[in-house]
Every structure is written in structure tokens, then in C-alpha cells.
CSV table of C-alpha atoms in Angstrom, one decimal:
chain,number,residue,atom,x,y,z
A,1,GLU,CA,19.1,4.5,-76.3
A,2,THR,CA,19.2,7.9,-77.7
A,3,GLY,CA,22.2,9.4,-79.4
A,4,VAL,CA,23.2,13.0,-79.6
A,5,THR,CA,20.4,15.2,-81.4
A,6,GLN,CA,20.7,18.6,-82.3
A,7,SER,CA,18.2,21.7,-83.8
A,8,PRO,CA,18.2,23.3,-85.5
A,9,THR,CA,19.5,20.9,-89.1
A,10,HIS,CA,20.4,24.1,-90.7
A,11,LEU,CA,19.8,28.2,-89.5
A,12,ILE,CA,20.3,31.4,-92.3
A,13,LYS,CA,21.3,34.8,-90.3
A,14,THR,CA,22.3,38.0,-91.1
A,15,ARG,CA,25.3,39.5,-90.5
A,16,GLY,CA,24.6,41.9,-86.8
A,17,GLN,CA,22.5,39.2,-85.5
A,18,GLN,CA,22.3,35.9,-82.4
A,19,VAL,CA,21.9,32.6,-82.6
A,20,THR,CA,21.3,29.5,-80.0
A,21,LEU,CA,21.5,26.0,-81.3
A,22,ARG,CA,20.4,23.4,-79.2
A,23,CYS,CA,22.1,20.1,-77.9
A,24,SER,CA,20.3,16.6,-76.3
A,25,SER,CA,23.0,14.5,-75.1
A,26,GLN,CA,23.2,10.8,-74.8
A,27,SER,CA,21.6,8.8,-72.4
A,28,GLY,CA,23.5,8.5,-69.4
A,29,HIS,CA,26.4,11.2,-70.7
A,30,ASN,CA,26.8,14.0,-68.4
A,31,THR,CA,29.1,16.5,-70.7
A,32,VAL,CA,29.0,18.0,-73.7
A,33,SER,CA,31.6,19.9,-76.1
A,34,TRP,CA,30.8,22.5,-79.3
A,35,TYR,CA,32.7,22.2,-81.5
A,36,GLN,CA,32.8,24.8,-85.3
A,37,GLN,CA,33.9,23.1,-88.2
A,38,ALA,CA,34.5,25.9,-91.1
A,39,LEU,CA,34.4,24.2,-94.8
A,40,GLY,CA,37.0,21.3,-95.3
A,41,GLN,CA,38.4,21.8,-92.1
A,42,GLY,CA,38.6,19.9,-88.9
A,43,PRO,CA,36.5,20.6,-85.9
A,44,GLN,CA,37.8,23.6,-83.9
A,45,PHE,CA,37.1,23.4,-80.0
A,46,ILE,CA,34.9,26.2,-79.0
A,47,PHE,CA,34.1,24.4,-75.2
A,48,GLN,CA,32.6,22.1,-72.7
A,49,TYR,CA,30.2,22.0,-69.8
A,50,TYR,CA,30.4,19.4,-67.0
A,51,ARG,CA,27.0,18.9,-64.5
A,52,GLU,CA,26.4,22.6,-65.7
A,53,GLU,CA,29.9,24.2,-65.1
A,54,GLU,CA,32.0,25.4,-68.2
A,55,ASN,CA,35.0,23.1,-68.3
A,56,GLY,CA,37.6,24.7,-70.8
A,57,ARG,CA,37.0,26.9,-73.0
A,58,GLY,CA,39.0,27.1,-76.7
A,59,ASN,CA,40.6,30.6,-78.7
A,60,PHE,CA,36.7,31.6,-79.3
A,61,PRO,CA,36.0,35.1,-78.5
A,62,PRO,CA,33.2,35.9,-75.4
A,63,ARG,CA,30.6,36.3,-77.9
A,64,PHE,CA,30.1,32.8,-78.5
A,65,SER,CA,28.6,31.2,-75.0
A,66,GLY,CA,26.7,28.7,-73.5
A,67,LEU,CA,25.0,26.5,-71.3
A,68,GLN,CA,23.9,23.1,-69.8
A,69,PHE,CA,20.6,22.3,-68.3
A,70,PRO,CA,20.0,19.7,-65.4
A,71,ASN,CA,19.4,17.1,-68.0
A,72,TYR,CA,22.2,17.8,-69.7
A,73,SER,CA,21.6,19.2,-72.8
A,74,SER,CA,23.4,22.5,-73.6
A,75,GLU,CA,22.6,25.9,-75.7
A,76,LEU,CA,25.7,27.6,-77.3
A,77,ASN,CA,24.9,31.1,-77.8
A,78,VAL,CA,26.4,33.2,-81.0
A,79,ASN,CA,26.3,36.9,-80.7
A,80,ALA,CA,26.7,39.7,-82.9
A,81,LEU,CA,27.0,36.8,-85.8
A,82,GLU,CA,30.2,38.0,-88.4
A,83,LEU,CA,30.5,36.0,-92.0
A,84,ASP,CA,33.5,33.7,-90.8
A,85,ASP,CA,31.0,32.3,-88.3
A,86,SER,CA,29.6,30.3,-90.8
A,87,ALA,CA,30.2,27.2,-90.3
A,88,LEU,CA,29.0,23.9,-88.8
A,89,TYR,CA,28.4,23.8,-85.6
A,90,LEU,CA,29.0,20.1,-84.0
A,91,CYS,CA,28.3,18.7,-80.6
A,92,ALA,CA,29.7,16.4,-78.6
A,93,SER,CA,28.3,14.2,-75.8
A,94,SER,CA,30.6,12.0,-72.9
A,95,LEU,CA,30.8,10.5,-69.8
A,96,ARG,CA,33.7,12.1,-68.0
A,97,GLU,CA,34.1,8.8,-65.8
A,98,ALA,CA,34.4,6.8,-68.7
A,99,GLY,CA,37.2,9.2,-70.1
A,100,GLY,CA,37.4,10.6,-73.3
A,101,GLU,CA,35.0,8.9,-75.3
A,102,GLN,CA,33.0,11.6,-77.3
A,103,PHE,CA,30.0,11.0,-79.7
A,104,PHE,CA,29.2,13.5,-82.3
A,105,GLY,CA,25.9,14.7,-83.3
A,106,PRO,CA,24.8,15.5,-86.7
A,107,GLY,CA,25.4,19.1,-86.3
A,108,THR,CA,23.3,22.2,-87.4
A,109,ARG,CA,24.9,24.0,-90.4
A,110,LEU,CA,24.9,27.9,-89.5
A,111,THR,CA,24.8,30.2,-92.7
A,112,VAL,CA,25.5,34.1,-92.3
A,113,LEU,CA,24.9,36.3,-94.8
B,1,GLN,CA,52.2,22.5,-78.9
B,2,GLN,CA,49.0,21.7,-79.2
B,3,GLN,CA,48.9,20.8,-83.2
B,4,VAL,CA,48.3,17.7,-84.8
B,5,LYS,CA,49.3,17.3,-88.0
B,6,GLN,CA,47.2,14.6,-90.8
B,7,SER,CA,48.7,13.4,-94.0
B,8,PRO,CA,48.0,13.0,-96.9
B,9,GLN,CA,45.1,15.9,-97.6
B,10,SER,CA,43.9,13.3,-99.7
B,11,LEU,CA,44.1,9.5,-101.2
B,12,ILE,CA,42.5,7.8,-103.7
B,13,VAL,CA,42.9,4.0,-103.4
B,14,GLN,CA,41.5,0.9,-105.9
B,15,LYS,CA,38.2,-1.7,-104.2
B,16,GLY,CA,40.7,-4.1,-101.5
B,17,GLY,CA,43.6,-1.9,-101.6
B,18,ILE,CA,45.0,-0.6,-98.3
B,19,SER,CA,44.2,2.9,-97.0
B,20,ILE,CA,46.9,4.4,-95.1
B,21,ILE,CA,46.4,7.7,-93.1
B,22,ASN,CA,49.5,9.4,-90.7
B,23,CYS,CA,49.0,11.5,-87.8
B,24,ALA,CA,51.4,13.2,-85.7
B,25,TYR,CA,51.3,15.2,-82.1
B,26,GLU,CA,53.2,17.4,-80.2
B,27,ASN,CA,52.1,17.4,-76.8
B,28,THR,CA,53.7,14.4,-74.9
B,29,ALA,CA,50.2,14.6,-72.3
B,30,PHE,CA,47.8,13.9,-74.9
B,31,ASP,CA,46.6,10.1,-73.7
B,32,TYR,CA,44.0,9.2,-76.2
B,33,PHE,CA,44.1,8.9,-80.0
B,34,PRO,CA,40.5,8.6,-81.8
B,35,TRP,CA,40.1,8.2,-85.2
B,36,TYR,CA,36.6,9.5,-87.1
B,37,GLN,CA,35.0,9.3,-89.7
B,38,GLN,CA,33.1,11.9,-91.6
B,39,PHE,CA,30.2,11.7,-94.4
B,40,PRO,CA,29.1,15.0,-96.5
B,41,GLY,CA,25.9,16.8,-93.7
B,42,LYS,CA,27.0,14.1,-90.8
B,43,GLY,CA,28.5,14.4,-88.1
B,44,PRO,CA,32.0,13.1,-87.1
B,45,ALA,CA,31.3,8.9,-86.4
B,46,LEU,CA,33.6,7.0,-84.3
B,47,LEU,CA,36.1,4.7,-85.5
B,48,ILE,CA,38.6,3.5,-82.9
B,49,ALA,CA,40.7,4.7,-80.4
B,50,ILE,CA,44.3,4.4,-79.2
B,51,ARG,CA,45.5,5.0,-75.6
B,52,PRO,CA,49.4,4.9,-75.3
B,53,ASP,CA,50.2,1.9,-73.5
B,54,VAL,CA,49.6,-0.3,-76.4
B,55,SER,CA,51.4,0.2,-80.2
B,56,GLU,CA,48.5,-1.7,-81.9
B,57,LYS,CA,44.7,-1.7,-81.8
B,58,LYS,CA,43.3,-3.5,-84.7
B,59,GLU,CA,39.0,-3.6,-85.6
B,60,GLY,CA,37.2,-5.2,-87.9
B,61,ARG,CA,39.6,-3.7,-91.3
B,62,PHE,CA,40.7,-1.0,-89.4
B,63,THR,CA,44.1,-0.7,-87.8
B,64,ILE,CA,45.7,1.7,-85.6
B,65,SER,CA,49.6,2.1,-85.1
B,66,PHE,CA,50.9,4.3,-82.4
B,67,ASN,CA,54.7,5.0,-82.4
B,68,LYS,CA,55.1,7.0,-78.8
B,69,SER,CA,58.5,7.7,-79.2
B,70,ALA,CA,58.4,9.5,-82.7
B,71,LYS,CA,54.5,10.7,-81.7
B,72,GLN,CA,52.4,9.5,-84.4
B,73,PHE,CA,49.5,7.1,-85.3
B,74,SER,CA,48.5,5.7,-88.1
B,75,LEU,CA,44.8,4.4,-90.0
B,76,HIS,CA,45.3,1.3,-91.8
B,77,ILE,CA,42.1,0.9,-93.3
B,78,MET,CA,42.7,-2.8,-95.2
B,79,ASP,CA,40.6,-4.3,-97.8
B,80,SER,CA,38.8,-0.8,-98.6
B,81,GLN,CA,35.7,-0.8,-100.2
B,82,PRO,CA,33.6,2.4,-101.7
B,83,GLY,CA,31.3,2.6,-98.6
B,84,ASP,CA,34.6,3.7,-96.5
B,85,SER,CA,35.1,7.0,-98.8
B,86,ALA,CA,34.5,9.7,-96.5
B,87,THR,CA,36.8,12.1,-94.9
B,88,TYR,CA,38.7,11.0,-92.0
B,89,PHE,CA,40.3,12.6,-89.2
B,90,CYS,CA,42.5,11.6,-86.5
B,91,ALA,CA,42.4,13.4,-82.7
B,92,ALA,CA,44.5,13.6,-79.5
B,93,SER,CA,43.5,14.3,-76.5
B,94,HIS,CA,44.1,14.4,-72.6
B,95,THR,CA,41.7,12.3,-71.0
B,96,SER,CA,41.9,14.5,-67.2
B,97,GLY,CA,40.9,18.0,-66.7
B,98,THR,CA,39.1,19.7,-70.1
B,99,TYR,CA,39.9,16.1,-72.4
B,100,LYS,CA,39.1,18.3,-75.5
B,101,TYR,CA,39.8,17.2,-78.8
B,102,ILE,CA,42.3,18.5,-81.2
B,103,PHE,CA,41.5,17.1,-84.7
B,104,GLY,CA,43.8,17.2,-87.7
B,105,THR,CA,43.2,18.7,-90.8
B,106,GLY,CA,40.8,15.9,-92.3
B,107,THR,CA,41.5,13.1,-94.9
B,108,ARG,CA,39.4,13.4,-97.7
B,109,LEU,CA,39.3,9.0,-98.6
B,110,LYS,CA,38.3,8.2,-102.1
B,111,VAL,CA,37.8,4.3,-102.9
B,112,LEU,CA,37.7,3.2,-106.4
B,113,ALA,CA,35.2,0.5,-107.4
């Protein structure tokens, strides 16, 4: 059984650019959630996808968008990058019908200069 | 009403001692309470989780105590080891609808050899 994987591991962008982060969910899981973790803070919920549909969103602006594909992998897109977007972006996969347990990937470290 | 408050912010424990981390929540609709362990540069890893129908759950050296009336829960690490040195996060979630996690702010644990 393959765990949650994310790519790339690290990324450096400049302010105003756009970025796409990728996540492959654990085998058998149908739900992907994305979190932003600033340095020294707990993860903050961005949004969740269930069977290719957005299923809830946290307090993030529309320039944060996502997709889930038929194989349940997912992308997080961030447009018009700001310095405060520098963070560790975490993807978590879960089986919705199993009720709650989320498994996190290693994260993508995004630095915005 | 969506906050989860975690304390202490940091904790130093001697090897073999007991580490205790506390969390409090406000939303009585939360029904799933996981604890995660995170090492630097890694994604959070699930340690143990509890649902509000039980007051205590033990897995190896890790125990969650849950007080529904006080809306508090805590993690106890028995016989703490230097390898336990990491940041610990509590979280709270619903298990219906968008079961996003609301994370605490984290506790940095250092176990001295």
C-alpha cells in the first residue's frame, strides 16, 4: 500500500507568480484535504475534495484553487503569490466512509521571494 | 467557536518521565479528536485518536484522556524517550459533512537523555 506522496518537495517562487502543487492519495482513499502550515503554527484547512467535487473550504481567498482527478489525486493552485504564502503545504487523504482519519503526506515547502 | 487551544507551547521532560499535553475545544459538535506527531521537515503522523463516547484510549505508551463535559482532552506519553522529541498537535473534527481538522497551535516536546 502506497502512502500519500506530494511533489515537488521544495519550490521557490517570486511574488505575483503562480504555482501548482501535486498530491497522490493513499490507495483506496477518495477524499483529499489541503492544509497550509506556516512556520511554528498548526496546519490550517484550505479545502477538501471528495469524488472530484469541492467539499468545503477554509478561510482562504479564491486565488487558492484545486482539482481532484478520477484517480483521486489532487492539485493545489495558487495564483498571484504573496510573501505570506510561504509555508509548508500539506495534503491529507482519507476514505470518507471510514469516518475521519486523515493521512498526511510529507508536504511541499513553498518559499515566495 | 472553531478554535482548539493547546498547551503548553513547549515542554522539556527527562527520559523516562511522563509528558502531558492539553487541549480544549469550544464546538460541542466535534466528534473526532486525533493527535499528530511531527518531526522537522516532515508531515504530521497520526499517533492516536478518540471519539467522545469513551473517556480514555491507550495505545502503547500513548494515552488520550477525554473530558466531554469540560470540553478538554489530553495526551499522556509514558516513559518518554529522546526519540519522542517532536512537535505534537491536537485536532478536532466532525465526522460528517466537511470533516476538516481544526488544529491546535502545537507543543514542542524535548526529552532529555
